[in-house]
mmCIF file of C-alpha atoms in Angstrom:
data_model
loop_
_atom_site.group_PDB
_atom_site.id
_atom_site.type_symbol
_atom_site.label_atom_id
_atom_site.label_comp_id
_atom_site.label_asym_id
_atom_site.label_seq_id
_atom_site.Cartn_x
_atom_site.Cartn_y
_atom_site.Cartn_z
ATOM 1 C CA UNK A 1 0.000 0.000 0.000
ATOM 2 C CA UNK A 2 3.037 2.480 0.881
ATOM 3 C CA UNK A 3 4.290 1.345 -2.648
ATOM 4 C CA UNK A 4 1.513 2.637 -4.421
ATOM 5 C CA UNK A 5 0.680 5.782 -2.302
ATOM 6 C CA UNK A 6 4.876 6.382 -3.212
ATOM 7 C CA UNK A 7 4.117 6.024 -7.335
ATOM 8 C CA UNK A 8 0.817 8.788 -6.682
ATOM 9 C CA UNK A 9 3.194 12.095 -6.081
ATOM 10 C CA UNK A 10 2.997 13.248 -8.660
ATOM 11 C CA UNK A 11 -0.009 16.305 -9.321
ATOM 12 C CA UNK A 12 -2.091 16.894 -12.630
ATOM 13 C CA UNK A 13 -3.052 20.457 -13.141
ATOM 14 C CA UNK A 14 -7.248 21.416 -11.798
ATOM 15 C CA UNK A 15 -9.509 21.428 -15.068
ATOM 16 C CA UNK A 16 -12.835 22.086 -15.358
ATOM 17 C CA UNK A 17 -15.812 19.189 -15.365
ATOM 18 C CA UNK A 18 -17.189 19.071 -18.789
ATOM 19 C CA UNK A 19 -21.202 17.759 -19.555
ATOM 20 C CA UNK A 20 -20.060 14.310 -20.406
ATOM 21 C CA UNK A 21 -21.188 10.789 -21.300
ATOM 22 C CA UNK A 22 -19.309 7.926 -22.952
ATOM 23 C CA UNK A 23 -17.805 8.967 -26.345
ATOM 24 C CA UNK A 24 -16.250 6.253 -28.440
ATOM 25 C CA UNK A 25 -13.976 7.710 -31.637
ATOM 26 C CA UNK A 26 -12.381 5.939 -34.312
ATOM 27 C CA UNK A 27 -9.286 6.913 -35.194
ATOM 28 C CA UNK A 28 -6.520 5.359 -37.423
ATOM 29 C CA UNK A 29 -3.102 3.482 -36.831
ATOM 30 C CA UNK A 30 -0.964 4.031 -34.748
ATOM 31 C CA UNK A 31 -2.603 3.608 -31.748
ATOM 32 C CA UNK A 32 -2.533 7.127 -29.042
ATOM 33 C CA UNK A 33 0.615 8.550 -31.181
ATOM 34 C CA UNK A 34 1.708 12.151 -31.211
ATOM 35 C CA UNK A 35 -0.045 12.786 -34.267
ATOM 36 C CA UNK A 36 -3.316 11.517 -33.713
ATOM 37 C CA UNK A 37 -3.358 13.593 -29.343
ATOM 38 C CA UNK A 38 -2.449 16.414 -31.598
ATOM 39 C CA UNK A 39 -5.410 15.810 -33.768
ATOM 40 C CA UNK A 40 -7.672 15.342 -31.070
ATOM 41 C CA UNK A 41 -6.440 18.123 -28.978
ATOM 42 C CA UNK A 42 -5.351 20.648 -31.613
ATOM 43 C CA UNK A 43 -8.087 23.004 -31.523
ATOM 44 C CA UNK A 44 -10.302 22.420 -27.766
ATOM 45 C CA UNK A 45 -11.600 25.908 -27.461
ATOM 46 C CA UNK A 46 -14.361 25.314 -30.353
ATOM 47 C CA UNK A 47 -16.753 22.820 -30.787
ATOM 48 C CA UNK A 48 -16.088 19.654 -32.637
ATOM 49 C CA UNK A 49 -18.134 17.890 -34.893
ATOM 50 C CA UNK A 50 -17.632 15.049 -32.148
ATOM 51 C CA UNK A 51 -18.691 17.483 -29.710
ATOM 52 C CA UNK A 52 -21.624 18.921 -31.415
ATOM 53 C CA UNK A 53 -22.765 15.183 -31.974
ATOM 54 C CA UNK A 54 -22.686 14.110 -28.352
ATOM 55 C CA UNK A 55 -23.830 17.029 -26.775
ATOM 56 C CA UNK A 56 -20.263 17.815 -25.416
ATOM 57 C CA UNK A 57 -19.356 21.023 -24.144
ATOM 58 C CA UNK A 58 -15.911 22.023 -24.341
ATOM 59 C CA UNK A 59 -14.369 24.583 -22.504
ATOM 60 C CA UNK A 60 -11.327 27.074 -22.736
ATOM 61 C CA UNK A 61 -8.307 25.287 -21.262
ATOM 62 C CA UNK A 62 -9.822 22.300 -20.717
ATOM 63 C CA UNK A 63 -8.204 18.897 -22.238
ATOM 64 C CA UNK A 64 -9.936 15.727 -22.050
ATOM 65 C CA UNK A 65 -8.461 12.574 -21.211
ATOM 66 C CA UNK A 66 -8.279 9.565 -24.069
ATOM 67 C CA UNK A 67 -7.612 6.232 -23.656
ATOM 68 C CA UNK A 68 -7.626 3.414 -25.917
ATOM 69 C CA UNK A 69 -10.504 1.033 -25.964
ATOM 70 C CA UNK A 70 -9.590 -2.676 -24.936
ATOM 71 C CA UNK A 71 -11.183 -5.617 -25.757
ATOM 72 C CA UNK A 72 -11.929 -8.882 -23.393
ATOM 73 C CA UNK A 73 -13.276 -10.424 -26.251
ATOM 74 C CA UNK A 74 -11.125 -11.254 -29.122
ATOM 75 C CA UNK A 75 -12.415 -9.299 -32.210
ATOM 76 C CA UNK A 76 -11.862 -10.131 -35.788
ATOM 77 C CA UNK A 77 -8.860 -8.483 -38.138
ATOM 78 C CA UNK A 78 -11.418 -5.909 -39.161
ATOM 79 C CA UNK A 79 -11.953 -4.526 -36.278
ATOM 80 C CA UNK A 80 -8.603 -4.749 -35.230
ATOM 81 C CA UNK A 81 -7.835 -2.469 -38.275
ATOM 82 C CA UNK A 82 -9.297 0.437 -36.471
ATOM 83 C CA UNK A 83 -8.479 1.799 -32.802
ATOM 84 C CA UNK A 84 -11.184 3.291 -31.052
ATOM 85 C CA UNK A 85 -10.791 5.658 -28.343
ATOM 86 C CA UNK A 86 -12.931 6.314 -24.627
ATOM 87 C CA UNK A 87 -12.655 10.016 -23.686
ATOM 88 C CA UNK A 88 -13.205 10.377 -20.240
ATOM 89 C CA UNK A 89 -13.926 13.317 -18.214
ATOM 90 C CA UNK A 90 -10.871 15.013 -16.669
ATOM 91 C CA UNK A 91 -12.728 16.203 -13.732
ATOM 92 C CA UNK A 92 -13.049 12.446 -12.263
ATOM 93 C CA UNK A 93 -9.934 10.921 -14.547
ATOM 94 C CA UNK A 94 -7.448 13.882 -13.923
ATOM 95 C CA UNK A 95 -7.601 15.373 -10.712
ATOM 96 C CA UNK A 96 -5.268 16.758 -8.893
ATOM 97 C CA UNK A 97 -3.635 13.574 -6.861
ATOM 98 C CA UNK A 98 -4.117 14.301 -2.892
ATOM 99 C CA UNK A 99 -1.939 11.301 -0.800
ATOM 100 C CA UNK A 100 -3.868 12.769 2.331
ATOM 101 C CA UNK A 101 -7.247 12.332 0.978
ATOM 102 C CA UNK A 102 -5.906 8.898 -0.207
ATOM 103 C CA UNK A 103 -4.514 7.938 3.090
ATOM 104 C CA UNK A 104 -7.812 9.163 4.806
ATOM 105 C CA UNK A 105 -10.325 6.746 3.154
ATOM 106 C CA UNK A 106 -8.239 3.639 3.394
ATOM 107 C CA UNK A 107 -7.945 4.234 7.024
ATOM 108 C CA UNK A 108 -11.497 4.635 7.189
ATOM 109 C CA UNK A 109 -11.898 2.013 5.408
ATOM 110 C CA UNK A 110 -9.951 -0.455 7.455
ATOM 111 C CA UNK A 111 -11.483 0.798 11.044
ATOM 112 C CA UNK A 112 -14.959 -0.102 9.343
ATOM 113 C CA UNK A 113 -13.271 -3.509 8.629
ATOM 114 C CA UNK A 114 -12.187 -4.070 11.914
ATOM 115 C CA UNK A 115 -14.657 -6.644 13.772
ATOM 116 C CA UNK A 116 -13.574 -5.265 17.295
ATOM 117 C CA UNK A 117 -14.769 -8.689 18.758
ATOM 118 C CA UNK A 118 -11.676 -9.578 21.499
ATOM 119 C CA UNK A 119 -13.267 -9.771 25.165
ATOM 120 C CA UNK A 120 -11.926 -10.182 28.619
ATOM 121 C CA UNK A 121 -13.521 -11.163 31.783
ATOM 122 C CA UNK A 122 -12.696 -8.774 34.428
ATOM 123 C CA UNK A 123 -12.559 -10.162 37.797
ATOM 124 C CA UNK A 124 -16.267 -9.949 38.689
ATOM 125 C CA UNK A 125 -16.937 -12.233 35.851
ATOM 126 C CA UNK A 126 -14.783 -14.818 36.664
ATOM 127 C CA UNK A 127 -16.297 -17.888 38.225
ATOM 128 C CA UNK A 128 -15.062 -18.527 41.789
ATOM 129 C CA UNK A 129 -15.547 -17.601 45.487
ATOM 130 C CA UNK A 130 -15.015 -14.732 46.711
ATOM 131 C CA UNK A 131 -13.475 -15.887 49.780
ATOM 132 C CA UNK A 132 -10.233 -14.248 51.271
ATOM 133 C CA UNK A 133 -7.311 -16.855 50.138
ATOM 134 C CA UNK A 134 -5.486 -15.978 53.510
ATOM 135 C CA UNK A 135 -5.751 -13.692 56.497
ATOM 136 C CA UNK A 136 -4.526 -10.235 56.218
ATOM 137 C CA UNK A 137 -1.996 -10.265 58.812
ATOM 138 C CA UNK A 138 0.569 -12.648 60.136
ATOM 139 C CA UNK A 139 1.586 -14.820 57.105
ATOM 140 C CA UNK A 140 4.363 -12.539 56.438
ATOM 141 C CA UNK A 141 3.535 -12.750 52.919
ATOM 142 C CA UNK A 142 1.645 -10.365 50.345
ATOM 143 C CA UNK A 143 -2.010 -9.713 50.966
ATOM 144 C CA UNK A 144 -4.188 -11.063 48.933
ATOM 145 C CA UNK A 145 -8.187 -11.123 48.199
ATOM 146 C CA UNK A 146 -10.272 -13.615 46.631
ATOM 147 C CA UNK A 147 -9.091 -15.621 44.032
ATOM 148 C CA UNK A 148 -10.269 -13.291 41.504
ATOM 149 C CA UNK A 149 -7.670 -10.864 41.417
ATOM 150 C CA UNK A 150 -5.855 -9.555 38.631
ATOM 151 C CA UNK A 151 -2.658 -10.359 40.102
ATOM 152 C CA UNK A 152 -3.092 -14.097 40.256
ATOM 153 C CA UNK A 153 -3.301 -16.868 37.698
ATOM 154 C CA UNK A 154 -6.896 -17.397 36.502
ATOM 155 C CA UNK A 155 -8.077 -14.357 37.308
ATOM 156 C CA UNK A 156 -9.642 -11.839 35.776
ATOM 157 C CA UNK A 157 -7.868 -9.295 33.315
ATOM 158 C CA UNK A 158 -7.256 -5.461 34.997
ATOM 159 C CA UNK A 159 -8.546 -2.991 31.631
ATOM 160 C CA UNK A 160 -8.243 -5.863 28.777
ATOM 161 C CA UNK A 161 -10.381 -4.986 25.784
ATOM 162 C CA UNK A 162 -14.239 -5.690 25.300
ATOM 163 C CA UNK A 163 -16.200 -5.862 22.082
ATOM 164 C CA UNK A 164 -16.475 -2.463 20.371
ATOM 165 C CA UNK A 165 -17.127 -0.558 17.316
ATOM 166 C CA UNK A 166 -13.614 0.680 15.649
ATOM 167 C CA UNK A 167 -15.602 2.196 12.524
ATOM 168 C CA UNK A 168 -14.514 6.024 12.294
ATOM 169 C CA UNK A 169 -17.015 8.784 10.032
ATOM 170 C CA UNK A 170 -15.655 10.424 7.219
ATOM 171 C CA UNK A 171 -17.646 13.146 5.031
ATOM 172 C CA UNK A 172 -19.118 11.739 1.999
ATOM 173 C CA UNK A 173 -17.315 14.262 0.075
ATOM 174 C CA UNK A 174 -14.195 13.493 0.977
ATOM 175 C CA UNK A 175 -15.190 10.019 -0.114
ATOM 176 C CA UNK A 176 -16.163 11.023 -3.382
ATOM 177 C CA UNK A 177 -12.446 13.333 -3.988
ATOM 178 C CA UNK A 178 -10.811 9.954 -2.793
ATOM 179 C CA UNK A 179 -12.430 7.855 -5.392
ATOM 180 C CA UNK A 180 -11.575 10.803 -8.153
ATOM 181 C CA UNK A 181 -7.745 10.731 -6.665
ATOM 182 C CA UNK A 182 -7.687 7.220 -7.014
ATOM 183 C CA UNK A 183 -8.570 6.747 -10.316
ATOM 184 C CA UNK A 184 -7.007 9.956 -11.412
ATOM 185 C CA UNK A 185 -3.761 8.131 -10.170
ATOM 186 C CA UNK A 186 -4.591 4.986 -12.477
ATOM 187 C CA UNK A 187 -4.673 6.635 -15.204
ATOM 188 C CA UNK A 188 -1.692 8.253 -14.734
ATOM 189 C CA UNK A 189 -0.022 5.129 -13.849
ATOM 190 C CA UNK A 190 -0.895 3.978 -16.980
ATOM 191 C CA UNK A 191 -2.849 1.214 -14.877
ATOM 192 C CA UNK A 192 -6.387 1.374 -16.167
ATOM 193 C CA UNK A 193 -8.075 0.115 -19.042
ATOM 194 C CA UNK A 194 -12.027 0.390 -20.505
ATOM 195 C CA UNK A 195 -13.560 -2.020 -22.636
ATOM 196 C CA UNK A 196 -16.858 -1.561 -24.270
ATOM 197 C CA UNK A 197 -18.944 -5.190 -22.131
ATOM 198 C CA UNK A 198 -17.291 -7.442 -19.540
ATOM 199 C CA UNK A 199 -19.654 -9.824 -21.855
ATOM 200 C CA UNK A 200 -17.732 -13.289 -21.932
ATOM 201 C CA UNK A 201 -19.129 -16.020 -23.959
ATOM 202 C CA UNK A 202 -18.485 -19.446 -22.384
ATOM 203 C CA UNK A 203 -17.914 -20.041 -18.637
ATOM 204 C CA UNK A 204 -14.529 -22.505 -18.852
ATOM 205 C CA UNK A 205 -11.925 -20.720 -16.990
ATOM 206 C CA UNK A 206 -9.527 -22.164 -19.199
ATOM 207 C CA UNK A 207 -10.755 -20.386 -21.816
ATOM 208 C CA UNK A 208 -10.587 -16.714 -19.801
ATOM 209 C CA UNK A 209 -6.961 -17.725 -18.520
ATOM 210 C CA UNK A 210 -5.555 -17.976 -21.706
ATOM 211 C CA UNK A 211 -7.128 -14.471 -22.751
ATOM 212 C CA UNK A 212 -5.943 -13.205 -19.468
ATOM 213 C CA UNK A 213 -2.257 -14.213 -20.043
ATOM 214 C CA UNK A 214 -2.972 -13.136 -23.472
ATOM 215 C CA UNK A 215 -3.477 -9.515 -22.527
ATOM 216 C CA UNK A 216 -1.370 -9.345 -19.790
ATOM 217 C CA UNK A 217 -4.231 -8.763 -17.038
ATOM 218 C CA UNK A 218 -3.019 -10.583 -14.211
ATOM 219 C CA UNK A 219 -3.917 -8.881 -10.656
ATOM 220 C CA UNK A 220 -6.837 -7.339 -12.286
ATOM 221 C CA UNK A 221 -10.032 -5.684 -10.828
ATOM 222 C CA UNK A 222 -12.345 -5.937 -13.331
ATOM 223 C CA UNK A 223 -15.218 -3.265 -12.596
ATOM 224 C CA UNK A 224 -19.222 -3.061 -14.534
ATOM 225 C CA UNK A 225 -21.809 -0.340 -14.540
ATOM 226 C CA UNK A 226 -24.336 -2.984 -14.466
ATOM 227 C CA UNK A 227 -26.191 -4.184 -12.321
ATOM 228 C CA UNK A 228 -25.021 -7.337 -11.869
ATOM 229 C CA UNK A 229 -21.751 -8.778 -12.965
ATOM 230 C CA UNK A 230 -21.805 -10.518 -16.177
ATOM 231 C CA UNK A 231 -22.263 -13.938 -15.374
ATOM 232 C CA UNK A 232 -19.935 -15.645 -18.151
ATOM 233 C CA UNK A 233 -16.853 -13.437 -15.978
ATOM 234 C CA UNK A 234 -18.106 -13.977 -12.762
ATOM 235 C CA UNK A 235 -18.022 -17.645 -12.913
ATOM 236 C CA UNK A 236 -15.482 -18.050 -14.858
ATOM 237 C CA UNK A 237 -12.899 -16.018 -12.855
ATOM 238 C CA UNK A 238 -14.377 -17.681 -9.808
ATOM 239 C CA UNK A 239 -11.338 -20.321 -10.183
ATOM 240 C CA UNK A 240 -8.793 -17.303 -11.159
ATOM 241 C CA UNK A 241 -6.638 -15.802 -7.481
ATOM 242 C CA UNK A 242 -5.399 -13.323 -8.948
ATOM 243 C CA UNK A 243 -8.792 -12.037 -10.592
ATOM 244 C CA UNK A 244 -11.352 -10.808 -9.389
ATOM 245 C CA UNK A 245 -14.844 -8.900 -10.133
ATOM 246 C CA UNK A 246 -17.065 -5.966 -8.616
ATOM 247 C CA UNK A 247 -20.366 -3.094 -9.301
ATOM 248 C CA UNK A 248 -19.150 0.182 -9.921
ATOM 249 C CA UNK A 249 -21.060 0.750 -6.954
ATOM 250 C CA UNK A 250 -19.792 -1.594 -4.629
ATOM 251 C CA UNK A 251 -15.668 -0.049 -5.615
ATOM 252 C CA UNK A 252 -14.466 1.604 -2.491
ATOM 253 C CA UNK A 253 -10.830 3.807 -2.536
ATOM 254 C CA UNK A 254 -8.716 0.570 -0.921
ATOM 255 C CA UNK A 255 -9.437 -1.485 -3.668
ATOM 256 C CA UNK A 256 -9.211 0.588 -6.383
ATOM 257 C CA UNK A 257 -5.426 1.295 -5.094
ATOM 258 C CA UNK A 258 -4.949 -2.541 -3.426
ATOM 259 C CA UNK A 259 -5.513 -3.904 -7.100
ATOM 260 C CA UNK A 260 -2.309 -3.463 -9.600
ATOM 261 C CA UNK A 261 -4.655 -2.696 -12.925
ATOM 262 C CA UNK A 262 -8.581 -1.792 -12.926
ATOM 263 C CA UNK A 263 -10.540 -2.441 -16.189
ATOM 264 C CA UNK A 264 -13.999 -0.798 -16.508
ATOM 265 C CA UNK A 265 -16.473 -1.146 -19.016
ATOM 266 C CA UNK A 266 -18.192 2.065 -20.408
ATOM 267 C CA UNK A 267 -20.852 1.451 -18.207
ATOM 268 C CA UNK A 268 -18.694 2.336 -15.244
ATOM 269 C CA UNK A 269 -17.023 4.850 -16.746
ATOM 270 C CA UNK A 270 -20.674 6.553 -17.273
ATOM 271 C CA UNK A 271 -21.874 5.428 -13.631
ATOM 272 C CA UNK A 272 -18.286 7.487 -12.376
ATOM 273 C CA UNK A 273 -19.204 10.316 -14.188
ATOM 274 C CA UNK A 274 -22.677 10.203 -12.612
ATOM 275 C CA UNK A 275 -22.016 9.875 -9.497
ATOM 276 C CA UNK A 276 -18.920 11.375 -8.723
ATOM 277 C CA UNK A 277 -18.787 14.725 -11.653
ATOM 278 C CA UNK A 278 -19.865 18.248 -10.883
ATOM 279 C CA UNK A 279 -23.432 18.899 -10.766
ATOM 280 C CA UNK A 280 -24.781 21.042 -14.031
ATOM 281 C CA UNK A 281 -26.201 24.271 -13.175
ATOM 282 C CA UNK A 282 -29.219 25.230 -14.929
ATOM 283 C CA UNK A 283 -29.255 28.914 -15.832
ATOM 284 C CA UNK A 284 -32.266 30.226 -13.876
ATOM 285 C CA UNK A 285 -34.792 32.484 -15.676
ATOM 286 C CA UNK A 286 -36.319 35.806 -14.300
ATOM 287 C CA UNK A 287 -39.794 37.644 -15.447
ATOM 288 C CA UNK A 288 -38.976 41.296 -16.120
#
């Protein structure tokens, strides 16, 4: 966990949250090179016919974040021919990366884990009489009480611990900046991939470990929009240690940073943006 809070130091510069939802572009070969981020990016102060398409609104200084769009399925030379492209919303995918923020929620996190179950009888729970062992005087030795006492073997435990509740409160937006910070520092790290479904025909794992190795996934938190997880992935990956599958809903900050690589579907990518972008402000109207 220090490891990956260590590769996070870096910080991405504050943009602006755009009105966003899943675009997919095709774009030619070579995949995310020079020319074709210079294409993309050349002109982000006007509308472009993407933009205008998808009801995008771009905004001065403002630079988008595209990735290239994976595949867990293997597609046909056709498709391969063309590379498609996710742009995501720098608001959730590029923020600024806060190692506080990060450090708060998995500590939160881990209190709420703890099950704060370890209990001690203190001496007026231990079974026994509570007869004086000796007299008080004329033993020469150390005086004693019942058989109860803290000092002697059997008895009961002077301030040992008793069920409790470790969980701490954190706000719900720090939550939410936490989740942006840790996603933010995926993509930076290079570290997270979207496919269009987590759709997988079949249910061998054989069949999804040899696509797996194929790709290079291994240690791989594979996260839907949906529902429910596809159930071709979920039961196949059942067998798979190293793999593993969750809701968009259900993804919490210590996972997203426990897990090595995250692959969403666009699903996800559009339940992030939902859930965790700014709020659109409606321009109120006034009668003269």
């Amino acid at each position: 966990m220090l490891a990956t809070f260590r590769r996070t130091l870096g910080q991405c510069s504050q943009v602006v949250s755009r009105r966003l939802s899943t675009v997919v572009a095709e774009a030619s070969k070579p995949a995310l090179s020079d020319h074709l981020t210079s294409q993309l990016l050349q002109d982000i102060t006007q509308p472009s016919p993407l933009s205008a398409t998808h009801g995008l609104v771009a905004t001065a200084g403002v630079r988008p974040i595209y990735l290239e769009l994976s595949s867990l399925v293997r597609s046909d030379e056709k498709a391969d021919s063309l590379e498609e492209l996710v742009e995501l919303d720098p608001h959730i995918f590029s923020h600024p990366i806060r190692r506080d923020i990060l450090h708060l929620c998995v500590v939160h996190y881990l209190d709420c884990q703890r099950q704060g179950s370890a209990s001690t009888k203190t001496r007026g729970e231990v079974r026994g009489s509570g007869r004086k062992i000796r007299p008080q005087k004329g033993s020469g030795r150390a005086r004693l009480g019942d058989g109860q006492s803290p000092m002697l073997r059997g008895g009961g435990v002077a301030f040992g611990p008793k069920p409790r509740d470790f969980a701490t409160k954190l706000n719900r937006k720090v939550i939410e900046m936490g989740m942006r910070v840790a996603l933010s520092a995926r993509v930076k790290e290079q570290s997270l991939g979207v496919v269009r479904s987590l759709e997988w025909p079949g249910l061998k794992t054989k069949d999804l470990k040899d696509r797996i190795e194929e790709l290079g996934w291994w240690k791989t938190l594979f996260v839907t929009g949906q529902d429910q997880v596809p159930n071709g992935l979920a039961r196949s990956s059942n067998n798979l240690p190293m793999i593993d599958t969750v809701r968009a809903a259900d993804l919490d900050v210590y996972h997203a940073l426990k897990w090595p690589r995250l692959v969403l579907d666009l699903s996800a990518v559009e339940w992030f943006e939902r859930a965790l972008g700014k709020p659109q402000v409606v321009a109120r109207e006034y009668k003269s």
